[in-house]
């Protein structure tokens, strides 16, 4: 009887060990599949570049003027807008002295949310306050540089709301209402 | 066979058509008869009235042009309309200046009787499409107004330019928001203040100091030369939110709101003056709804509350939009004077969603006098003579606006 009992316990143990091993193997397979899937979501083809129009302040300080720049192509709309805004913050970096950089190198894009597929909520870090001069034209051109660049390049985006460190703001420097999404305003754009 | 069939078919069709014609004729006759009887006996005249800060507007609307006659005693005001009309009262609210007592019907007229609570200035005019008789009961303006109305009769005025435009546009201006109104109070808002310095010049001049100085000079000019009441949103170097500035103007029942600022740019070349009015681009209905949705997600579960709040939000945003035409007019006149007097670069009239202009219920502009970031303009802004020049240019613009609105 003891021998029989030992045999049964031995078989049960083997089954348990085998099932644990099987579970671990299957689990790993699933994880690896997930990782592959994730990789597929991120940039569709990093080598592919797309040209967009960016609006920077003109050297006379009156308006925004366009500059064509290339950015990496992303499959996801949100990621693509994010990439364009990051590129915008980098400044014009143009050889001709037609442009003035509205954003400092410390200004970072925290995140972008797309609401109802037509409103882009742009979350910027607090550095935006330090770079602003406190005047209306500077505030207007800073805001519309972002709004017009997004709305012009992504026509399905009907409005852009700027928030700072996740918080909705009334204004950036005491003038322009940013508590709600702003539509593109081409009146601030002039051809070169 | 075909012919017979054809004839048979045709005759049946003719018979049917004749029957139809007869019945239709009868129907039309009946209809025309009823309409003629209806028209011959009476029309419907819709009566409504609304209170505004300085006046109460009574409107009688009819599908047909009515003859009318007005009579007034100390306590009563009567409008006799011809031909006789069925009066439909569309307003449920009580008016602070008058109350509708009822109608007195004659053979070919209807007389509408109102009890008036005071001795008001009465202006009457008509609007078309649809035909409306408009009567404004304005509060007396002291000795400044010579009452043209005789004791028992008021003159009927021709519609003013704006009213004619409104008629052509077929818009209903009964709310009186675009009608000309005597300007008595002006609120001047010196931009920034306290810990909010505004822009800073290359040699350290703060925008908040210059705006206060210009505002004080402008106040003095308006009070001394035109004799209007002037309030400053801030009299000293203090913090004041944009909402507080707008609410000061609204509470003072100001007729004009002027916010004074100095500009600054990252470009040292930037110079000149510009005048802003509110831009409607920011108040897109859909965007506004969405912003509200995002901000009030918790409350959105209660549908009724959401709807009520949403409407409140939209109505509040309308505060300045109703006055945009007047604001643009005022901005043009001020900018013109700034160009002439200052002789600097004319940057023109621009529109942007300025928060301080959004919630003021009166013609409102924001003046960017000069560029504090431009070394030469900063130097000039610090000179009292230049501050006076700016103030005087704004003052002349206001003065021209007053003349236009008289």
Coordinates of C-alpha atoms in Angstrom, one line a residue:
Chain A
X1 CA 0.0 0.0 0.0
X2 CA 2.9 2.3 0.9
X3 CA 4.5 1.7 -2.5
X4 CA 1.2 2.4 -4.3
X5 CA 0.7 5.6 -2.3
X6 CA 4.3 6.7 -3.1
X7 CA 3.7 6.0 -6.8
X8 CA 0.5 8.1 -6.8
X9 CA 2.2 11.0 -5.1
X10 CA 5.1 10.7 -7.5
X11 CA 2.8 10.8 -10.5
X12 CA 0.8 13.8 -9.1
X13 CA 4.1 15.7 -8.5
X14 CA 5.3 15.0 -12.1
X15 CA 1.9 16.2 -13.5
X16 CA 2.1 19.4 -11.3
X17 CA 5.7 20.1 -12.4
X18 CA 4.8 19.5 -16.1
X19 CA 1.7 21.7 -15.9
X20 CA 3.8 24.5 -14.3
X21 CA 6.4 24.2 -17.0
X22 CA 3.7 24.2 -19.7
X23 CA 2.1 27.3 -18.1
X24 CA 5.4 29.2 -18.1
X25 CA 6.2 28.3 -21.7
X26 CA 2.7 29.5 -22.9
X27 CA 2.9 32.7 -20.9
X28 CA 6.3 33.6 -22.3
X29 CA 5.0 32.9 -25.8
X30 CA 2.1 35.3 -25.2
X31 CA 4.4 38.0 -23.9
X32 CA 6.7 37.8 -26.8
X33 CA 3.6 38.1 -29.1
X34 CA 2.5 41.3 -27.2
X35 CA 5.9 42.8 -27.6
X36 CA 5.9 42.2 -31.3
X37 CA 2.4 43.8 -31.5
X38 CA 3.6 46.9 -29.6
X39 CA 6.5 47.2 -31.9
X40 CA 4.1 47.3 -34.8
X41 CA 2.1 50.2 -33.3
X42 CA 5.0 52.6 -32.9
X43 CA 6.3 54.4 -36.0
X44 CA 5.2 52.7 -39.2
X45 CA 8.5 53.3 -40.9
X46 CA 11.1 55.4 -39.2
X47 CA 13.0 56.1 -42.4
X48 CA 10.0 57.6 -44.1
X49 CA 9.8 61.4 -43.8
X50 CA 6.8 63.7 -44.4
X51 CA 6.8 67.4 -45.1
X52 CA 4.7 69.8 -43.0
X53 CA 4.2 73.6 -42.9
X54 CA 5.4 75.2 -39.6
X55 CA 4.5 78.7 -38.6
X56 CA 7.2 80.8 -36.9
X57 CA 7.3 84.5 -36.0
X58 CA 8.6 86.8 -38.7
X59 CA 11.7 88.8 -38.0
X60 CA 9.7 92.0 -37.8
X61 CA 7.6 90.5 -35.1
X62 CA 4.2 91.2 -36.8
X63 CA 3.1 87.9 -38.1
X64 CA 3.7 84.2 -38.5
X65 CA 5.4 83.0 -41.6
X66 CA 5.6 79.4 -43.0
X67 CA 8.6 77.1 -43.1
X68 CA 8.5 73.7 -44.6
X69 CA 10.2 71.0 -42.6
X70 CA 10.3 67.2 -42.7
X71 CA 9.4 64.9 -39.8
X72 CA 9.2 61.2 -39.3
X73 CA 6.1 59.5 -40.5
X74 CA 3.9 57.9 -37.8
X75 CA 0.9 55.6 -38.4
X76 CA -1.0 57.1 -35.5
X77 CA -2.5 60.5 -35.8
X78 CA -1.8 61.5 -32.2
X79 CA 1.9 60.5 -32.6
X80 CA 2.2 62.4 -35.8
X81 CA 0.8 65.6 -34.3
X82 CA 3.1 65.1 -31.3
X83 CA 6.1 64.8 -33.6
X84 CA 5.1 68.0 -35.5
X85 CA 4.7 70.0 -32.2
X86 CA 8.1 68.7 -30.9
X87 CA 9.6 69.8 -34.2
X88 CA 7.9 73.2 -33.9
X89 CA 9.3 73.8 -30.5
X90 CA 12.8 73.0 -31.8
X91 CA 12.6 76.4 -33.7
X92 CA 13.0 77.3 -37.3
X93 CA 16.8 76.5 -37.4
X94 CA 16.7 78.1 -40.8
X95 CA 19.8 79.6 -42.5
X96 CA 18.0 82.7 -43.6
X97 CA 17.3 85.2 -40.8
X98 CA 13.6 85.5 -41.5
X99 CA 12.4 83.7 -38.4
X100 CA 12.4 84.3 -34.7
X101 CA 12.2 81.4 -32.3
X102 CA 9.2 81.7 -30.0
X103 CA 10.0 78.7 -27.9
X104 CA 13.1 78.1 -25.7
X105 CA 14.9 74.8 -25.6
X106 CA 13.4 74.2 -22.1
X107 CA 9.9 74.2 -23.4
X108 CA 8.7 70.6 -23.6
X109 CA 5.6 69.0 -24.9
X110 CA 4.2 66.9 -22.0
X111 CA 1.5 65.2 -24.0
X112 CA -1.2 65.5 -26.7
X113 CA -4.7 64.3 -26.3
X114 CA -7.2 64.0 -29.2
X115 CA -10.8 64.6 -28.1
X116 CA -13.6 63.5 -30.4
X117 CA -11.1 63.1 -33.2
X118 CA -11.3 66.9 -33.8
X119 CA -9.8 68.7 -30.8
X120 CA -6.1 68.5 -30.0
X121 CA -5.3 69.2 -26.4
X122 CA -1.6 70.3 -26.2
X123 CA 0.0 69.9 -22.7
X124 CA 3.1 72.0 -22.4
X125 CA 5.5 72.4 -19.4
X126 CA 5.6 75.5 -17.2
X127 CA 8.7 76.8 -19.0
X128 CA 6.3 78.4 -21.5
X129 CA 5.7 81.2 -18.9
X130 CA 9.3 82.1 -18.5
X131 CA 9.8 82.5 -22.3
X132 CA 6.8 84.8 -22.8
X133 CA 7.4 88.5 -22.7
X134 CA 4.1 89.4 -21.1
X135 CA 2.8 91.3 -24.1
X136 CA -0.2 90.5 -26.2
X137 CA 1.5 90.1 -29.6
X138 CA 4.0 87.7 -28.2
X139 CA 1.3 85.7 -26.5
X140 CA -0.9 85.7 -29.7
X141 CA 1.9 84.6 -31.9
X142 CA 3.1 81.9 -29.5
X143 CA -0.4 80.5 -29.2
X144 CA -1.3 80.7 -32.9
X145 CA 2.1 79.2 -33.9
X146 CA 0.9 76.0 -32.2
X147 CA -2.8 76.3 -33.2
X148 CA -2.2 77.2 -36.8
X149 CA 0.6 74.7 -37.3
X150 CA -1.6 71.8 -36.0
X151 CA -4.9 72.9 -37.7
X152 CA -3.2 73.7 -41.1
X153 CA -1.4 70.4 -41.3
X154 CA -4.2 68.2 -39.9
X155 CA -7.4 69.6 -41.3
X156 CA -9.6 67.2 -39.3
X157 CA -8.4 69.0 -36.1
X158 CA -10.9 71.7 -35.7
X159 CA -9.5 73.3 -32.6
X160 CA -6.5 73.2 -30.3
X161 CA -6.6 73.7 -26.5
X162 CA -3.4 74.6 -24.8
X163 CA -3.0 73.4 -21.2
X164 CA 0.1 73.7 -18.9
X165 CA 1.4 70.8 -16.9
X166 CA -2.0 69.1 -17.2
X167 CA -3.9 72.2 -16.0
X168 CA -6.4 74.2 -17.9
X169 CA -5.3 77.9 -18.0
X170 CA -7.2 81.1 -18.5
X171 CA -4.3 82.8 -20.3
X172 CA -0.6 82.4 -20.7
X173 CA 0.3 86.0 -20.1
X174 CA -2.8 87.8 -19.2
X175 CA -4.4 88.4 -22.6
X176 CA -5.6 85.6 -24.8
X177 CA -8.2 83.2 -23.5
X178 CA -7.0 79.6 -23.7
X179 CA -9.6 78.1 -21.4
X180 CA -11.3 76.7 -24.5
X181 CA -10.1 75.3 -27.8
X182 CA -9.0 77.8 -30.4
X183 CA -9.7 77.5 -34.0
X184 CA -7.1 78.2 -36.7
X185 CA -6.8 81.9 -37.4
X186 CA -5.1 82.5 -40.7
X187 CA -5.1 86.2 -40.1
X188 CA -1.9 85.8 -38.2
X189 CA -0.1 84.2 -41.1
X190 CA 1.6 86.0 -44.0
X191 CA 3.4 84.5 -47.0
X192 CA 7.2 84.9 -47.0
Chain B
X1 CA -60.7 49.1 -80.4
X2 CA -57.8 51.2 -79.5
X3 CA -59.7 54.4 -80.4
X4 CA -62.8 53.3 -78.4
X5 CA -60.6 52.4 -75.6
X6 CA -58.8 55.6 -75.9
X7 CA -61.9 57.6 -76.1
X8 CA -63.4 55.8 -73.2
X9 CA -60.3 56.4 -71.2
X10 CA -60.2 60.0 -72.2
X11 CA -63.8 60.7 -71.4
X12 CA -63.4 59.0 -68.0
X13 CA -60.3 61.0 -67.4
X14 CA -62.0 64.2 -68.4
X15 CA -64.9 63.5 -66.2
X16 CA -62.6 62.9 -63.3
X17 CA -60.6 66.0 -64.0
X18 CA -63.8 68.1 -64.2
X19 CA -64.9 66.7 -60.9
X20 CA -61.6 67.6 -59.4
X21 CA -61.6 71.1 -60.8
X22 CA -65.1 71.7 -59.4
X23 CA -64.2 70.4 -56.0
X24 CA -60.9 72.3 -56.1
X25 CA -62.6 75.5 -57.2
X26 CA -65.0 75.1 -54.3
X27 CA -62.2 74.5 -51.9
X28 CA -60.2 77.5 -53.1
X29 CA -63.3 79.7 -53.0
X30 CA -63.9 78.6 -49.5
X31 CA -60.3 79.2 -48.5
X32 CA -60.1 82.7 -50.2
X33 CA -63.5 83.6 -48.6
X34 CA -62.3 82.6 -45.2
X35 CA -59.0 84.5 -45.7
X36 CA -60.8 87.6 -47.0
X37 CA -63.2 87.5 -44.1
X38 CA -60.3 87.1 -41.7
X39 CA -58.4 89.9 -43.3
X40 CA -61.4 92.2 -43.5
X41 CA -62.2 91.9 -39.8
X42 CA -58.9 91.8 -38.0
X43 CA -55.2 91.3 -38.0
X44 CA -53.0 89.8 -35.3
X45 CA -50.7 92.2 -33.6
X46 CA -48.0 90.7 -31.4
X47 CA -47.1 92.8 -28.4
X48 CA -43.9 92.4 -26.6
X49 CA -41.7 94.5 -24.3
X50 CA -38.3 94.2 -22.7
X51 CA -36.4 96.1 -20.1
X52 CA -32.8 97.3 -20.7
X53 CA -30.6 99.2 -18.3
X54 CA -31.7 102.7 -19.6
X55 CA -34.9 102.1 -21.4
X56 CA -37.8 99.8 -22.0
X57 CA -38.7 98.8 -25.6
X58 CA -42.2 98.0 -26.6
X59 CA -42.7 96.3 -30.0
X60 CA -46.0 95.7 -31.8
X61 CA -45.5 93.4 -34.7
X62 CA -48.0 92.8 -37.5
X63 CA -48.1 91.0 -40.9
X64 CA -49.4 94.2 -42.4
X65 CA -48.4 97.9 -42.2
X66 CA -50.5 99.5 -39.5
X67 CA -51.4 103.1 -39.1
X68 CA -50.8 104.3 -35.6
X69 CA -51.3 107.2 -33.3
X70 CA -49.7 107.9 -29.9
X71 CA -51.1 109.8 -26.9
X72 CA -49.6 110.2 -23.5
X73 CA -50.7 111.5 -20.1
X74 CA -48.8 111.6 -16.8
X75 CA -49.7 108.1 -16.0
X76 CA -50.9 106.5 -19.2
X77 CA -49.5 105.9 -22.6
X78 CA -51.8 104.8 -25.5
X79 CA -51.0 103.5 -29.0
X80 CA -54.0 103.5 -31.4
X81 CA -53.5 101.1 -34.3
X82 CA -55.6 100.9 -37.5
X83 CA -57.1 98.8 -38.8
X84 CA -58.5 96.8 -35.8
X85 CA -56.2 94.0 -34.7
X86 CA -56.3 91.1 -32.3
X87 CA -53.5 91.8 -29.8
X88 CA -51.5 88.9 -28.7
X89 CA -49.3 89.6 -25.6
X90 CA -46.0 87.7 -26.0
X91 CA -44.3 88.9 -22.9
X92 CA -45.0 87.4 -19.5
X93 CA -42.6 89.4 -17.5
X94 CA -43.4 92.6 -15.7
X95 CA -41.6 95.7 -16.8
X96 CA -40.0 98.1 -14.3
X97 CA -41.1 101.1 -16.3
X98 CA -44.6 100.3 -17.5
X99 CA -47.4 97.8 -17.4
X100 CA -49.8 96.8 -20.1
X101 CA -53.4 97.5 -18.9
X102 CA -55.3 96.1 -21.9
X103 CA -57.0 97.1 -25.2
X104 CA -59.8 99.4 -26.1
X105 CA -61.5 98.4 -29.3
X106 CA -63.2 100.8 -31.7
X107 CA -65.0 100.4 -35.0
X108 CA -61.8 100.4 -37.0
X109 CA -59.1 100.6 -34.5
X110 CA -57.5 99.0 -31.5
X111 CA -56.0 101.1 -28.7
X112 CA -53.3 99.6 -26.5
X113 CA -53.1 101.1 -23.0
X114 CA -50.0 101.1 -20.8
X115 CA -49.6 102.5 -17.3
X116 CA -46.2 104.3 -17.1
X117 CA -44.4 104.6 -13.8
X118 CA -42.5 107.8 -14.6
X119 CA -42.0 110.6 -17.0
X120 CA -39.9 109.0 -19.7
X121 CA -38.4 110.2 -23.0
X122 CA -40.4 108.5 -25.7
X123 CA -39.0 107.6 -29.1
X124 CA -41.1 105.9 -31.8
X125 CA -40.0 104.4 -35.0
X126 CA -41.0 101.6 -37.4
X127 CA -39.2 98.6 -38.8
X128 CA -40.1 96.4 -41.7
X129 CA -40.0 92.7 -42.6
X130 CA -42.1 92.1 -40.6
X131 CA -43.7 95.5 -39.9
X132 CA -43.1 96.7 -36.3
X133 CA -43.9 99.7 -34.3
X134 CA -41.2 100.3 -31.8
X135 CA -41.5 102.6 -28.8
X136 CA -38.6 103.2 -26.5
X137 CA -39.3 104.6 -23.0
X138 CA -35.9 106.0 -21.8
X139 CA -35.0 107.4 -18.4
X140 CA -34.8 111.2 -18.4
X141 CA -31.3 112.5 -18.8
X142 CA -31.5 115.6 -16.6
X143 CA -31.2 118.9 -18.4
X144 CA -29.2 117.5 -21.3
X145 CA -32.3 116.4 -23.1
X146 CA -34.8 118.8 -24.4
X147 CA -38.0 116.8 -24.6
X148 CA -39.3 117.1 -28.1
X149 CA -42.5 115.4 -27.3
X150 CA -45.5 117.6 -26.7
X151 CA -47.5 117.0 -23.6
X152 CA -50.0 114.8 -25.3
X153 CA -48.3 113.7 -28.5
X154 CA -44.9 112.2 -29.4
X155 CA -43.3 112.6 -32.7
X156 CA -42.7 109.6 -34.9
X157 CA -39.1 109.4 -35.8
X158 CA -37.7 108.0 -39.0
X159 CA -35.7 104.8 -38.5
X160 CA -32.0 105.6 -38.0
X161 CA -29.2 104.3 -40.3
X162 CA -28.5 101.3 -38.2
X163 CA -32.2 100.5 -38.0
X164 CA -32.5 100.8 -41.8
X165 CA -29.6 98.4 -42.2
X166 CA -31.2 96.0 -39.8
X167 CA -34.4 96.2 -41.8
X168 CA -32.5 95.4 -45.0
X169 CA -30.7 92.5 -43.4
X170 CA -34.1 91.4 -42.2
X171 CA -32.7 91.0 -38.7
X172 CA -34.8 91.6 -35.6
X173 CA -33.2 94.3 -33.6
X174 CA -36.0 94.5 -31.0
X175 CA -33.5 93.8 -28.2
X176 CA -32.2 97.3 -28.8
X177 CA -28.6 96.2 -28.4
X178 CA -27.4 97.8 -31.6
X179 CA -29.6 100.9 -31.3
X180 CA -27.8 104.2 -30.5
X181 CA -27.7 105.0 -26.9
X182 CA -26.4 108.0 -25.0
X183 CA -22.9 107.4 -23.6
X184 CA -22.5 108.5 -20.0
X185 CA -20.0 106.2 -18.4
X186 CA -16.6 105.1 -19.6
X187 CA -14.4 102.5 -17.9
X188 CA -10.7 102.6 -18.5
X189 CA -8.6 99.6 -17.7
X190 CA -4.9 100.1 -17.1
X191 CA -3.4 96.7 -18.2
X192 CA -1.7 94.5 -15.7
X193 CA -0.7 95.7 -12.2
X194 CA 0.7 94.5 -8.9
X195 CA 2.8 91.4 -9.3
X196 CA 1.7 91.1 -12.8
X197 CA 4.2 93.5 -14.5
X198 CA 3.1 92.9 -18.1
X199 CA 5.9 93.5 -20.6
X200 CA 9.3 94.9 -19.6
X201 CA 11.4 97.3 -21.6
X202 CA 15.1 96.9 -22.3
X203 CA 15.9 99.5 -19.7
X204 CA 13.6 98.1 -17.2
X205 CA 10.3 100.0 -17.7
X206 CA 7.2 98.1 -16.6
X207 CA 4.1 98.0 -18.8
X208 CA 1.9 98.2 -15.7
X209 CA 3.3 101.6 -14.7
X210 CA 2.9 103.2 -18.1
X211 CA -0.6 101.9 -18.6
X212 CA -1.7 103.4 -15.3
X213 CA -0.2 106.8 -16.1
X214 CA -1.9 106.9 -19.6
X215 CA -5.2 105.8 -18.1
X216 CA -5.1 108.5 -15.4
X217 CA -4.4 111.2 -18.1
X218 CA -7.2 109.9 -20.3
X219 CA -9.6 109.9 -17.4
X220 CA -8.7 113.6 -16.7
X221 CA -9.3 114.5 -20.4
X222 CA -12.7 112.8 -20.6
X223 CA -13.9 114.3 -17.3
X224 CA -12.7 117.8 -18.1
X225 CA -13.5 118.1 -21.7
X226 CA -16.6 115.9 -22.2
X227 CA -17.9 115.7 -18.7
X228 CA -18.6 112.0 -18.8
X229 CA -18.3 109.7 -15.8
X230 CA -15.0 107.8 -15.9
X231 CA -14.0 104.8 -13.7
X232 CA -10.5 103.2 -13.6
X233 CA -10.5 99.5 -13.0
X234 CA -7.4 100.1 -10.8
X235 CA -6.2 103.4 -9.4
X236 CA -2.9 102.1 -8.1
X237 CA -0.3 99.4 -8.5
X238 CA -2.5 96.4 -7.6
X239 CA -3.3 92.9 -8.7
X240 CA -6.6 92.7 -10.5
X241 CA -8.0 89.6 -12.3
X242 CA -9.4 89.9 -15.8
X243 CA -12.8 88.9 -14.5
X244 CA -12.7 91.6 -11.9
X245 CA -11.9 94.2 -14.6
X246 CA -14.8 93.1 -16.7
X247 CA -17.2 93.0 -13.8
X248 CA -16.2 96.5 -12.7
X249 CA -17.2 97.7 -16.2
X250 CA -20.5 95.7 -16.2
X251 CA -21.4 96.9 -12.6
X252 CA -20.8 100.5 -13.5
X253 CA -23.1 100.0 -16.5
X254 CA -20.3 101.5 -18.6
X255 CA -21.1 102.5 -22.2
X256 CA -17.5 102.1 -23.4
X257 CA -14.6 99.9 -22.1
X258 CA -11.0 100.7 -23.0
X259 CA -8.1 98.6 -21.9
X260 CA -4.7 100.2 -22.2
X261 CA -1.6 98.2 -22.8
X262 CA 2.0 98.4 -24.2
X263 CA 3.2 95.8 -26.6
X264 CA 6.5 93.8 -26.6
X265 CA 8.1 91.5 -29.2
X266 CA 11.0 89.2 -29.4
X267 CA 11.8 91.2 -32.5
X268 CA 13.5 94.5 -31.6
X269 CA 12.3 95.9 -34.9
X270 CA 8.6 95.7 -33.8
X271 CA 7.1 99.1 -33.3
X272 CA 3.9 101.1 -33.6
X273 CA 0.4 101.0 -32.2
X274 CA -2.5 98.8 -32.8
X275 CA -6.0 98.4 -31.5
X276 CA -7.8 95.1 -30.8
X277 CA -11.4 94.0 -30.7
X278 CA -12.6 90.6 -29.7
X279 CA -12.2 87.8 -32.2
X280 CA -15.1 85.4 -32.6
X281 CA -12.8 82.6 -33.8
X282 CA -12.4 81.4 -30.2
X283 CA -16.1 81.2 -29.5
X284 CA -16.9 78.4 -31.9
X285 CA -20.0 76.8 -30.5
X286 CA -18.8 73.3 -31.0
X287 CA -15.4 74.0 -29.5
X288 CA -17.0 75.7 -26.6
X289 CA -19.3 72.8 -25.9
X290 CA -16.4 70.5 -26.0
X291 CA -14.3 72.6 -23.6
X292 CA -17.2 72.7 -21.3
X293 CA -17.7 68.9 -21.6
X294 CA -14.0 68.4 -20.7
X295 CA -14.1 70.7 -17.7
X296 CA -17.3 69.5 -16.2
X297 CA -17.1 65.8 -16.8
X298 CA -18.5 65.0 -13.3
X299 CA -21.5 67.2 -13.7
X300 CA -22.3 65.9 -17.2
X301 CA -24.1 62.9 -15.7
X302 CA -27.0 65.2 -14.8
X303 CA -28.4 66.1 -18.2
X304 CA -30.6 69.0 -17.1
X305 CA -27.9 70.7 -15.2
X306 CA -25.6 70.2 -18.1
X307 CA -28.0 71.8 -20.6
X308 CA -28.7 74.7 -18.3
X309 CA -25.0 75.4 -17.6
X310 CA -24.2 75.1 -21.3
X311 CA -26.8 77.6 -22.2
X312 CA -25.6 79.9 -19.4
X313 CA -22.1 79.6 -20.8
X314 CA -23.1 80.4 -24.4
X315 CA -25.2 83.4 -23.2
X316 CA -22.3 84.8 -21.2
X317 CA -20.0 84.5 -24.2
X318 CA -22.5 86.6 -26.1
X319 CA -21.8 89.6 -23.9
X320 CA -19.3 91.2 -26.2
X321 CA -20.3 89.6 -29.5
X322 CA -23.5 91.8 -29.4
X323 CA -21.3 94.9 -29.4
X324 CA -18.7 93.9 -31.9
X325 CA -19.9 96.3 -34.6
X326 CA -19.7 99.2 -32.2
X327 CA -16.4 98.0 -30.8
X328 CA -14.9 97.8 -34.4
X329 CA -16.2 101.4 -35.0
X330 CA -14.6 102.7 -31.9
X331 CA -11.3 100.9 -32.6
X332 CA -11.2 102.4 -36.1
X333 CA -11.6 105.9 -34.7
X334 CA -9.0 105.5 -31.9
X335 CA -6.5 103.9 -34.3
X336 CA -6.9 106.7 -36.7
X337 CA -6.1 109.3 -34.1
X338 CA -3.1 107.2 -32.8
X339 CA -1.7 107.1 -36.3
X340 CA -2.1 110.9 -36.8
X341 CA -0.9 112.0 -33.4
X342 CA 1.9 109.5 -32.7
X343 CA 3.1 109.3 -36.2
X344 CA 4.5 105.8 -35.5
X345 CA 3.9 102.6 -37.5
X346 CA 0.2 101.9 -38.0
X347 CA -0.3 98.3 -37.2
X348 CA -4.0 98.6 -37.7
X349 CA -7.1 97.0 -36.2
X350 CA -6.8 93.4 -35.2
X351 CA -8.9 90.7 -33.7
X352 CA -8.0 88.2 -31.0
X353 CA -9.8 86.3 -28.3
X354 CA -8.8 88.7 -25.4
X355 CA -10.2 87.4 -22.2
X356 CA -10.8 90.9 -20.7
X357 CA -12.9 91.8 -23.7
X358 CA -15.0 88.7 -23.7
X359 CA -17.2 89.4 -20.7
X360 CA -17.8 93.1 -21.0
X361 CA -21.3 93.9 -22.2
X362 CA -20.5 97.2 -24.0
X363 CA -18.4 98.4 -26.9
X364 CA -14.9 97.4 -25.9
X365 CA -11.4 97.8 -27.3
X366 CA -7.8 97.1 -26.2
X367 CA -5.2 99.7 -27.2
X368 CA -1.6 98.7 -27.6
X369 CA -0.1 102.1 -27.5
X370 CA 3.6 101.4 -28.4
X371 CA 6.3 98.7 -28.2
X372 CA 8.0 98.9 -24.8
X373 CA 10.5 96.3 -26.1
X374 CA 11.6 98.7 -28.8
X375 CA 14.4 100.9 -27.1
X376 CA 13.3 104.1 -28.8
X377 CA 9.6 103.6 -28.1
X378 CA 10.4 102.6 -24.5
X379 CA 12.2 105.9 -24.1
X380 CA 9.2 107.8 -25.5
X381 CA 6.7 105.9 -23.3
X382 CA 8.6 107.1 -20.2
X383 CA 8.1 110.7 -21.2
X384 CA 5.0 112.4 -19.8
X385 CA 4.5 114.4 -23.1
X386 CA 4.2 111.1 -25.0
X387 CA 1.9 109.6 -22.5
X388 CA -0.3 112.7 -22.9
X389 CA -0.2 112.3 -26.7
X390 CA -1.4 108.7 -26.4
X391 CA -4.1 109.6 -24.0
X392 CA -5.2 112.5 -26.2
X393 CA -5.3 110.3 -29.3
X394 CA -7.6 107.8 -27.5
X395 CA -9.6 110.7 -26.1
X396 CA -10.2 112.1 -29.7
X397 CA -11.2 108.7 -30.9
X398 CA -13.8 108.5 -28.1
X399 CA -15.0 112.0 -28.9
X400 CA -15.5 111.1 -32.5
X401 CA -17.4 108.0 -31.5
X402 CA -19.6 110.1 -29.3
X403 CA -20.4 112.4 -32.1
X404 CA -21.2 109.5 -34.4
X405 CA -23.6 108.1 -31.8
X406 CA -25.4 111.3 -31.1

